[in-house]
Amino acid sequence: MSDVSKHSPELAQSIVDAGAVACLAPLITHPDAKLKRQVCSCLSQIAKHSVDLAEVVVEAEVFPNMLCCLKDNDMFVRKNASTCIREIAKHTPELAKLIVNSGGAAALVDYLSESHGTSKLPGIMAMGYIAAFSETLALAIIVSKGVAPLKDALVTEPDDHIKAAAAWSLGHMGRHTSDHARALAEGDVLRHLLACLVHHDSSEDLKTKSKRALKAILAKCTHLQALQPLLREAPVKVQKYVLKQFSSILPHDMDARRSFVLNGGLQFLQELNETVGGKLTEFIQRINSCYPPEIVEYYSPNYSKRLLNKLDVYQIPHDC
């Protein structure tokens, strides 16, 4: 039935019309691992095609039993169960919410923490689909401590397609509000996304997804301590997003303006201004306008040279 269902919505519907889902759902708790593998696989192949078919699977009351399969002793049962959850979660906010309300966020986080290699992939994607729908669902993943295992996959997994999936999910998790972005910034996610973006061995897909995730998170990030290291390390295409955030935050935060100077940010900006143009120059000028001209001049690269030039033309008073 699984092999039949996977090919098209019509074939999956014919399996549903024969009453298969009602027969399969109770078998999720069967003690035989090989049977459970096939049950989870078949249900995922049915659910993947459309909202209606996914709802048929859900209405057979597969939750929370499907979540229990994520802790099964058999690796393939765990993987097929996570695949089924992913195929259900991807369709609508309502289905994603049902999974979360059944304890799915914590169950997926635990599954991800205990899995390795390609087994992680469906869990990573399920978390991304859930987080993408709303800030509430994304927060449920964050509160369930979902940032750490996703970052771990981004950093430690050898396969770029798994890293890319982790970057994609993290981007969906952090793009909603400043609180979501801060959770990822405090989890040291931004630095690792940047590393994937600039690494010369990264695949194009990984670079693209890392850039999109960074852009989405930076657009909401107000955590200046996390932003400032990126300013120095990021390529120009990412620096503009960082500078945009600084230019919107600094005018309204005196402590942030002082910290930006003390941490070397203003000085780096003047150095950067010597070599860039376009949108970056516009953001730099906007940030410079937050400070007295004397401070901006003091931190400019040519300040000491201009002082020495004044020495050359300085006339000593005659009464000295």
CSV table of N, CA and C in Angstrom, one decimal, residues 150-289:
chain,number,residue,atom,x,y,z
A,150,LEU,N,19.3,21.9,16.3
A,150,LEU,CA,19.3,22.4,15.0
A,150,LEU,C,20.7,23.0,14.7
A,151,LYS,N,21.2,23.8,15.6
A,151,LYS,CA,22.5,24.4,15.5
A,151,LYS,C,23.6,23.3,15.4
A,152,ASP,N,23.4,22.2,16.3
A,152,ASP,CA,24.3,21.1,16.3
A,152,ASP,C,24.4,20.4,14.9
A,153,ALA,N,23.2,20.3,14.3
A,153,ALA,CA,23.2,19.7,12.9
A,153,ALA,C,23.9,20.6,11.9
A,154,LEU,N,23.7,21.9,12.1
A,154,LEU,CA,24.3,22.8,11.2
A,154,LEU,C,25.8,22.8,11.3
A,155,VAL,N,26.3,22.5,12.5
A,155,VAL,CA,27.8,22.6,12.7
A,155,VAL,C,28.5,21.2,12.5
A,156,THR,N,27.8,20.2,13.0
A,156,THR,CA,28.5,18.9,13.0
A,156,THR,C,28.2,17.9,11.9
A,157,GLU,N,27.1,18.0,11.3
A,157,GLU,CA,26.7,17.0,10.3
A,157,GLU,C,27.6,17.2,9.0
A,158,PRO,N,28.2,16.1,8.5
A,158,PRO,CA,29.1,16.2,7.4
A,158,PRO,C,28.4,16.5,6.0
A,159,ASP,N,27.1,16.2,5.9
A,159,ASP,CA,26.5,16.3,4.6
A,159,ASP,C,25.8,17.7,4.5
A,160,ASP,N,26.1,18.4,3.4
A,160,ASP,CA,25.6,19.7,3.2
A,160,ASP,C,24.1,19.8,3.1
A,161,HIS,N,23.4,18.8,2.6
A,161,HIS,CA,22.0,18.8,2.4
A,161,HIS,C,21.3,18.8,3.8
A,162,ILE,N,21.9,18.2,4.8
A,162,ILE,CA,21.4,18.2,6.2
A,162,ILE,C,21.7,19.6,6.8
A,163,LYS,N,22.9,20.1,6.6
A,163,LYS,CA,23.2,21.5,7.1
A,163,LYS,C,22.2,22.5,6.5
A,164,ALA,N,21.9,22.3,5.2
A,164,ALA,CA,21.0,23.3,4.5
A,164,ALA,C,19.6,23.2,5.1
A,165,ALA,N,19.2,22.0,5.4
A,165,ALA,CA,17.8,21.8,6.0
A,165,ALA,C,17.8,22.5,7.4
A,166,ALA,N,18.9,22.4,8.1
A,166,ALA,CA,19.0,23.0,9.5
A,166,ALA,C,19.0,24.5,9.3
A,167,ALA,N,19.7,25.0,8.4
A,167,ALA,CA,19.7,26.5,8.1
A,167,ALA,C,18.3,27.0,7.8
A,168,TRP,N,17.7,26.2,6.9
A,168,TRP,CA,16.3,26.6,6.5
A,168,TRP,C,15.3,26.6,7.7
A,169,SER,N,15.4,25.6,8.5
A,169,SER,CA,14.5,25.6,9.7
A,169,SER,C,14.9,26.7,10.7
A,170,LEU,N,16.1,26.9,10.9
A,170,LEU,CA,16.5,28.0,11.8
A,170,LEU,C,16.0,29.4,11.3
A,171,GLY,N,16.1,29.6,10.0
A,171,GLY,CA,15.6,30.8,9.4
A,171,GLY,C,14.1,31.0,9.7
A,172,HIS,N,13.3,29.9,9.5
A,172,HIS,CA,11.9,30.0,9.8
A,172,HIS,C,11.6,30.2,11.3
A,173,MET,N,12.5,29.7,12.1
A,173,MET,CA,12.3,29.9,13.6
A,173,MET,C,12.6,31.3,14.0
A,174,GLY,N,13.5,32.0,13.4
A,174,GLY,CA,14.0,33.3,13.9
A,174,GLY,C,13.4,34.5,13.2
A,175,ARG,N,12.6,34.3,12.2
A,175,ARG,CA,12.2,35.4,11.4
A,175,ARG,C,10.9,36.1,11.8
A,176,HIS,N,10.3,35.7,12.9
A,176,HIS,CA,9.0,36.2,13.3
A,176,HIS,C,9.1,37.5,14.0
A,177,THR,N,9.8,37.6,15.2
A,177,THR,CA,9.9,38.8,16.0
A,177,THR,C,11.3,38.9,16.5
A,178,SER,N,11.5,40.0,17.2
A,178,SER,CA,12.8,40.3,17.8
A,178,SER,C,13.1,39.3,18.9
A,179,ASP,N,12.1,38.8,19.6
A,179,ASP,CA,12.3,37.8,20.6
A,179,ASP,C,12.8,36.4,20.0
A,180,HIS,N,12.2,36.1,18.9
A,180,HIS,CA,12.6,34.8,18.2
A,180,HIS,C,14.0,35.0,17.7
A,181,ALA,N,14.3,36.1,17.1
A,181,ALA,CA,15.7,36.4,16.6
A,181,ALA,C,16.7,36.4,17.7
A,182,ARG,N,16.3,36.9,18.9
A,182,ARG,CA,17.2,37.0,20.0
A,182,ARG,C,17.6,35.6,20.5
A,183,ALA,N,16.6,34.7,20.5
A,183,ALA,CA,16.8,33.3,21.0
A,183,ALA,C,17.8,32.7,20.1
A,184,LEU,N,17.8,32.9,18.8
A,184,LEU,CA,18.8,32.3,17.9
A,184,LEU,C,20.1,33.0,18.1
A,185,ALA,N,20.1,34.3,18.3
A,185,ALA,CA,21.4,35.0,18.5
A,185,ALA,C,22.1,34.6,19.7
A,186,GLU,N,21.3,34.4,20.8
A,186,GLU,CA,21.9,34.0,22.1
A,186,GLU,C,22.3,32.5,22.0
A,187,GLY,N,21.8,31.8,21.1
A,187,GLY,CA,22.2,30.4,20.9
A,187,GLY,C,23.4,30.3,19.9
A,188,ASP,N,24.0,31.4,19.6
A,188,ASP,CA,25.2,31.5,18.7
A,188,ASP,C,24.9,30.9,17.3
A,189,VAL,N,23.7,31.1,16.8
A,189,VAL,CA,23.4,30.5,15.5
A,189,VAL,C,23.9,31.4,14.4
A,190,LEU,N,23.9,32.7,14.6
A,190,LEU,CA,24.2,33.6,13.5
A,190,LEU,C,25.7,33.4,13.0
A,191,ARG,N,26.6,33.2,13.9
A,191,ARG,CA,28.0,33.0,13.5
A,191,ARG,C,28.2,31.8,12.7
A,192,HIS,N,27.4,30.7,13.0
A,192,HIS,CA,27.6,29.5,12.3
A,192,HIS,C,26.9,29.5,10.9
A,193,LEU,N,25.8,30.2,10.9
A,193,LEU,CA,25.1,30.5,9.5
A,193,LEU,C,26.1,31.2,8.6
A,194,LEU,N,26.8,32.2,9.2
A,194,LEU,CA,27.7,33.0,8.4
A,194,LEU,C,28.9,32.1,8.0
A,195,ALA,N,29.4,31.2,8.9
A,195,ALA,CA,30.5,30.3,8.5
A,195,ALA,C,30.1,29.4,7.3
A,196,CYS,N,28.8,28.9,7.3
A,196,CYS,CA,28.4,28.1,6.2
A,196,CYS,C,28.3,28.9,4.9
A,197,LEU,N,27.9,30.2,5.0
A,197,LEU,CA,27.8,31.0,3.9
A,197,LEU,C,29.1,31.3,3.2
A,198,VAL,N,30.1,31.6,4.0
A,198,VAL,CA,31.4,32.0,3.4
A,198,VAL,C,32.4,30.8,3.2
A,199,HIS,N,32.1,29.6,3.7
A,199,HIS,CA,33.0,28.5,3.5
A,199,HIS,C,33.1,28.1,2.1
A,200,HIS,N,34.3,28.0,1.6
A,200,HIS,CA,34.5,27.7,0.1
A,200,HIS,C,34.0,26.4,-0.3
A,201,ASP,N,33.9,25.4,0.7
A,201,ASP,CA,33.5,24.1,0.3
A,201,ASP,C,32.0,23.9,0.5
A,202,SER,N,31.3,24.9,0.9
A,202,SER,CA,29.8,24.8,1.1
A,202,SER,C,29.1,24.6,-0.3
A,203,SER,N,28.1,23.8,-0.4
A,203,SER,CA,27.3,23.7,-1.6
A,203,SER,C,26.6,25.0,-1.9
A,204,GLU,N,26.1,25.2,-3.1
A,204,GLU,CA,25.4,26.4,-3.4
A,204,GLU,C,24.0,26.4,-2.7
A,205,ASP,N,23.4,25.2,-2.5
A,205,ASP,CA,22.2,25.2,-1.8
A,205,ASP,C,22.4,25.6,-0.3
A,206,LEU,N,23.5,25.1,0.3
A,206,LEU,CA,23.8,25.5,1.7
A,206,LEU,C,24.0,27.0,1.8
A,207,LYS,N,24.8,27.5,0.9
A,207,LYS,CA,25.1,29.0,0.9
A,207,LYS,C,23.8,29.8,0.7
A,208,THR,N,22.9,29.4,-0.2
A,208,THR,CA,21.7,30.1,-0.4
A,208,THR,C,20.8,30.1,0.8
A,209,LYS,N,20.6,28.9,1.4
A,209,LYS,CA,19.7,28.8,2.6
A,209,LYS,C,20.3,29.5,3.8
A,210,SER,N,21.6,29.4,3.9
A,210,SER,CA,22.3,30.2,5.0
A,210,SER,C,22.1,31.7,4.9
A,211,LYS,N,22.2,32.2,3.6
A,211,LYS,CA,22.1,33.6,3.4
A,211,LYS,C,20.6,34.0,3.7
A,212,ARG,N,19.7,33.2,3.2
A,212,ARG,CA,18.3,33.6,3.4
A,212,ARG,C,17.9,33.5,4.9
A,213,ALA,N,18.5,32.5,5.6
A,213,ALA,CA,18.2,32.4,7.1
A,213,ALA,C,18.8,33.6,7.8
A,214,LEU,N,20.0,34.0,7.5
A,214,LEU,CA,20.7,35.1,8.1
A,214,LEU,C,19.9,36.4,7.8
A,215,LYS,N,19.5,36.6,6.6
A,215,LYS,CA,18.7,37.8,6.2
A,215,LYS,C,17.4,37.9,7.0
A,216,ALA,N,16.7,36.8,7.1
A,216,ALA,CA,15.4,36.8,7.8
A,216,ALA,C,15.6,37.0,9.3
A,217,ILE,N,16.6,36.4,9.9
A,217,ILE,CA,16.9,36.6,11.3
A,217,ILE,C,17.4,38.0,11.6
A,218,LEU,N,18.3,38.5,10.8
A,218,LEU,CA,18.9,39.8,11.0
A,218,LEU,C,17.9,40.9,10.9
A,219,ALA,N,16.9,40.7,10.1
A,219,ALA,CA,15.8,41.7,9.9
A,219,ALA,C,15.0,41.9,11.1
A,220,LYS,N,15.1,41.0,12.1
A,220,LYS,CA,14.3,41.1,13.3
A,220,LYS,C,15.2,41.2,14.5
A,221,CYS,N,16.5,41.1,14.3
A,221,CYS,CA,17.4,41.0,15.5
A,221,CYS,C,17.8,42.4,16.0
A,222,THR,N,17.6,42.5,17.3
A,222,THR,CA,18.0,43.8,18.0
A,222,THR,C,19.0,43.5,19.1
A,223,HIS,N,19.6,42.3,19.1
A,223,HIS,CA,20.6,41.9,20.0
A,223,HIS,C,22.0,42.3,19.5
A,224,LEU,N,22.4,43.5,19.9
A,224,LEU,CA,23.6,44.1,19.4
A,224,LEU,C,24.9,43.4,19.6
A,225,GLN,N,25.0,42.7,20.8
A,225,GLN,CA,26.2,41.9,21.1
A,225,GLN,C,26.4,40.8,20.1
A,226,ALA,N,25.3,40.3,19.5
A,226,ALA,CA,25.4,39.3,18.5
A,226,ALA,C,25.7,39.8,17.1
A,227,LEU,N,25.2,41.1,16.9
A,227,LEU,CA,25.3,41.7,15.6
A,227,LEU,C,26.7,42.2,15.3
A,228,GLN,N,27.4,42.7,16.3
A,228,GLN,CA,28.6,43.4,16.1
A,228,GLN,C,29.7,42.5,15.6
A,229,PRO,N,29.9,41.2,16.1
A,229,PRO,CA,30.9,40.4,15.4
A,229,PRO,C,30.7,40.1,14.0
A,230,LEU,N,29.4,40.0,13.6
A,230,LEU,CA,29.1,39.8,12.2
A,230,LEU,C,29.5,40.9,11.3
A,231,LEU,N,29.5,42.1,11.9
A,231,LEU,CA,29.9,43.3,11.1
A,231,LEU,C,31.3,43.2,10.6
A,232,ARG,N,32.2,42.6,11.4
A,232,ARG,CA,33.6,42.5,10.9
A,232,ARG,C,33.8,41.3,10.1
A,233,GLU,N,33.1,40.2,10.3
A,233,GLU,CA,33.4,38.9,9.7
A,233,GLU,C,32.6,38.7,8.4
A,234,ALA,N,31.5,39.4,8.2
A,234,ALA,CA,30.6,39.1,7.1
A,234,ALA,C,31.0,39.7,5.8
A,235,PRO,N,30.7,39.0,4.7
A,235,PRO,CA,30.9,39.7,3.4
A,235,PRO,C,29.9,40.8,3.2
A,236,VAL,N,30.2,41.7,2.2
A,236,VAL,CA,29.4,42.9,2.0
A,236,VAL,C,27.9,42.6,1.9
A,237,LYS,N,27.6,41.5,1.2
A,237,LYS,CA,26.1,41.2,1.0
A,237,LYS,C,25.4,40.9,2.3
A,238,VAL,N,26.1,40.6,3.4
A,238,VAL,CA,25.5,40.4,4.7
A,238,VAL,C,25.7,41.6,5.6
A,239,GLN,N,26.8,42.3,5.4
A,239,GLN,CA,27.1,43.5,6.2
A,239,GLN,C,25.9,44.5,6.0
A,240,LYS,N,25.4,44.6,4.9
A,240,LYS,CA,24.3,45.6,4.7
A,240,LYS,C,23.1,45.3,5.5
A,241,TYR,N,22.8,44.1,5.8
A,241,TYR,CA,21.7,43.7,6.7
A,241,TYR,C,22.0,44.1,8.1
A,242,VAL,N,23.3,43.8,8.5
A,242,VAL,CA,23.7,44.1,9.9
A,242,VAL,C,23.7,45.7,10.1
A,243,LEU,N,24.2,46.4,9.1
A,243,LEU,CA,24.2,47.9,9.2
A,243,LEU,C,22.8,48.4,9.3
A,244,LYS,N,21.9,47.8,8.5
A,244,LYS,CA,20.5,48.3,8.5
A,244,LYS,C,20.0,48.2,9.9
A,245,GLN,N,20.3,47.1,10.6
A,245,GLN,CA,19.7,47.0,12.0
A,245,GLN,C,20.4,48.0,12.9
A,246,PHE,N,21.7,48.2,12.8
A,246,PHE,CA,22.3,49.2,13.7
A,246,PHE,C,21.8,50.6,13.4
A,247,SER,N,21.5,50.9,12.1
A,247,SER,CA,21.0,52.2,11.8
A,247,SER,C,19.6,52.5,12.3
A,248,SER,N,18.9,51.4,12.5
A,248,SER,CA,17.5,51.6,13.1
A,248,SER,C,17.5,51.5,14.6
A,249,ILE,N,18.5,50.9,15.2
A,249,ILE,CA,18.5,50.7,16.7
A,249,ILE,C,19.2,51.9,17.4
A,250,LEU,N,20.4,52.2,16.9
A,250,LEU,CA,21.3,53.2,17.6
A,250,LEU,C,20.6,54.6,17.8
A,251,PRO,N,19.8,55.1,16.9
A,251,PRO,CA,19.2,56.5,17.1
A,251,PRO,C,18.3,56.5,18.3
A,252,HIS,N,17.9,55.4,18.8
A,252,HIS,CA,16.9,55.4,19.9
A,252,HIS,C,17.4,54.7,21.2
A,253,ASP,N,18.7,54.5,21.2
A,253,ASP,CA,19.3,53.7,22.4
A,253,ASP,C,20.7,54.3,22.8
A,254,MET,N,20.7,55.1,23.8
A,254,MET,CA,22.0,55.8,24.2
A,254,MET,C,23.0,54.8,24.6
A,255,ASP,N,22.6,53.8,25.4
A,255,ASP,CA,23.6,52.7,25.9
A,255,ASP,C,24.1,52.0,24.7
A,256,ALA,N,23.3,51.7,23.7
A,256,ALA,CA,23.8,51.0,22.6
A,256,ALA,C,24.8,51.8,21.8
A,257,ARG,N,24.6,53.1,21.7
A,257,ARG,CA,25.5,54.0,21.0
A,257,ARG,C,26.9,54.0,21.7
A,258,ARG,N,26.8,54.1,23.0
A,258,ARG,CA,28.1,54.1,23.8
A,258,ARG,C,28.8,52.7,23.6
A,259,SER,N,28.1,51.7,23.7
A,259,SER,CA,28.6,50.3,23.6
A,259,SER,C,29.3,50.1,22.2
A,260,PHE,N,28.6,50.7,21.2
A,260,PHE,CA,29.1,50.5,19.8
A,260,PHE,C,30.4,51.2,19.6
A,261,VAL,N,30.6,52.3,20.3
A,261,VAL,CA,31.9,53.0,20.3
A,261,VAL,C,33.0,52.3,21.1
A,262,LEU,N,32.6,51.9,22.3
A,262,LEU,CA,33.6,51.2,23.2
A,262,LEU,C,34.1,49.9,22.6
A,263,ASN,N,33.2,49.2,21.9
A,263,ASN,CA,33.6,47.9,21.3
A,263,ASN,C,34.2,48.0,19.9
A,264,GLY,N,34.5,49.2,19.5
A,264,GLY,CA,35.3,49.4,18.3
A,264,GLY,C,34.4,49.4,17.0
A,265,GLY,N,33.1,49.4,17.2
A,265,GLY,CA,32.2,49.4,16.0
A,265,GLY,C,32.3,50.7,15.2
A,266,LEU,N,32.3,51.8,15.9
A,266,LEU,CA,32.3,53.1,15.1
A,266,LEU,C,33.6,53.2,14.4
A,267,GLN,N,34.7,52.8,15.0
A,267,GLN,CA,36.0,52.9,14.3
A,267,GLN,C,36.0,52.0,13.1
A,268,PHE,N,35.5,50.8,13.2
A,268,PHE,CA,35.5,49.9,12.1
A,268,PHE,C,34.6,50.4,11.0
A,269,LEU,N,33.5,51.1,11.3
A,269,LEU,CA,32.6,51.7,10.4
A,269,LEU,C,33.4,52.7,9.5
A,270,GLN,N,34.2,53.5,10.1
A,270,GLN,CA,35.0,54.6,9.4
A,270,GLN,C,36.0,53.9,8.4
A,271,GLU,N,36.5,52.8,8.9
A,271,GLU,CA,37.5,52.1,8.0
A,271,GLU,C,36.7,51.5,6.8
A,272,LEU,N,35.5,50.9,7.1
A,272,LEU,CA,34.7,50.3,6.1
A,272,LEU,C,34.3,51.4,5.1
A,273,ASN,N,34.0,52.6,5.6
A,273,ASN,CA,33.5,53.7,4.7
A,273,ASN,C,34.5,54.1,3.6
A,274,GLU,N,35.8,53.7,3.9
A,274,GLU,CA,36.8,54.1,2.9
A,274,GLU,C,36.8,53.2,1.7
A,275,THR,N,36.2,52.0,1.8
A,275,THR,CA,36.3,51.0,0.8
A,275,THR,C,34.9,50.6,0.1
A,276,VAL,N,33.8,51.0,0.7
A,276,VAL,CA,32.5,50.6,0.2
A,276,VAL,C,31.7,51.7,-0.4
A,277,GLY,N,30.6,51.4,-1.0
A,277,GLY,CA,29.8,52.5,-1.5
A,277,GLY,C,28.3,52.0,-1.5
A,278,GLY,N,27.5,52.7,-2.2
A,278,GLY,CA,26.1,52.3,-2.4
A,278,GLY,C,25.3,52.3,-1.1
A,279,LYS,N,24.5,51.3,-0.9
A,279,LYS,CA,23.6,51.2,0.3
A,279,LYS,C,24.4,51.2,1.6
A,280,LEU,N,25.6,50.6,1.6
A,280,LEU,CA,26.4,50.5,2.8
A,280,LEU,C,26.8,51.9,3.2
A,281,THR,N,27.2,52.8,2.3
A,281,THR,CA,27.5,54.1,2.6
A,281,THR,C,26.4,54.9,3.2
A,282,GLU,N,25.2,54.6,2.7
A,282,GLU,CA,24.0,55.3,3.2
A,282,GLU,C,23.7,54.9,4.7
A,283,PHE,N,23.9,53.6,5.0
A,283,PHE,CA,23.7,53.1,6.4
A,283,PHE,C,24.8,53.7,7.3
A,284,ILE,N,26.0,53.7,6.8
A,284,ILE,CA,27.1,54.3,7.6
A,284,ILE,C,26.9,55.7,7.9
A,285,GLN,N,26.4,56.5,7.0
A,285,GLN,CA,26.2,57.9,7.2
A,285,GLN,C,25.0,58.1,8.2
A,286,ARG,N,24.1,57.2,8.1
A,286,ARG,CA,22.9,57.3,9.1
A,286,ARG,C,23.4,57.0,10.5
A,287,ILE,N,24.3,56.0,10.6
A,287,ILE,CA,24.9,55.7,11.9
A,287,ILE,C,25.8,56.8,12.4
A,288,ASN,N,26.6,57.4,11.5
A,288,ASN,CA,27.5,58.5,11.9
A,288,ASN,C,26.7,59.7,12.4
A,289,SER,N,25.5,59.9,11.9
A,289,SER,CA,24.7,61.0,12.3
A,289,SER,C,24.2,60.9,13.7
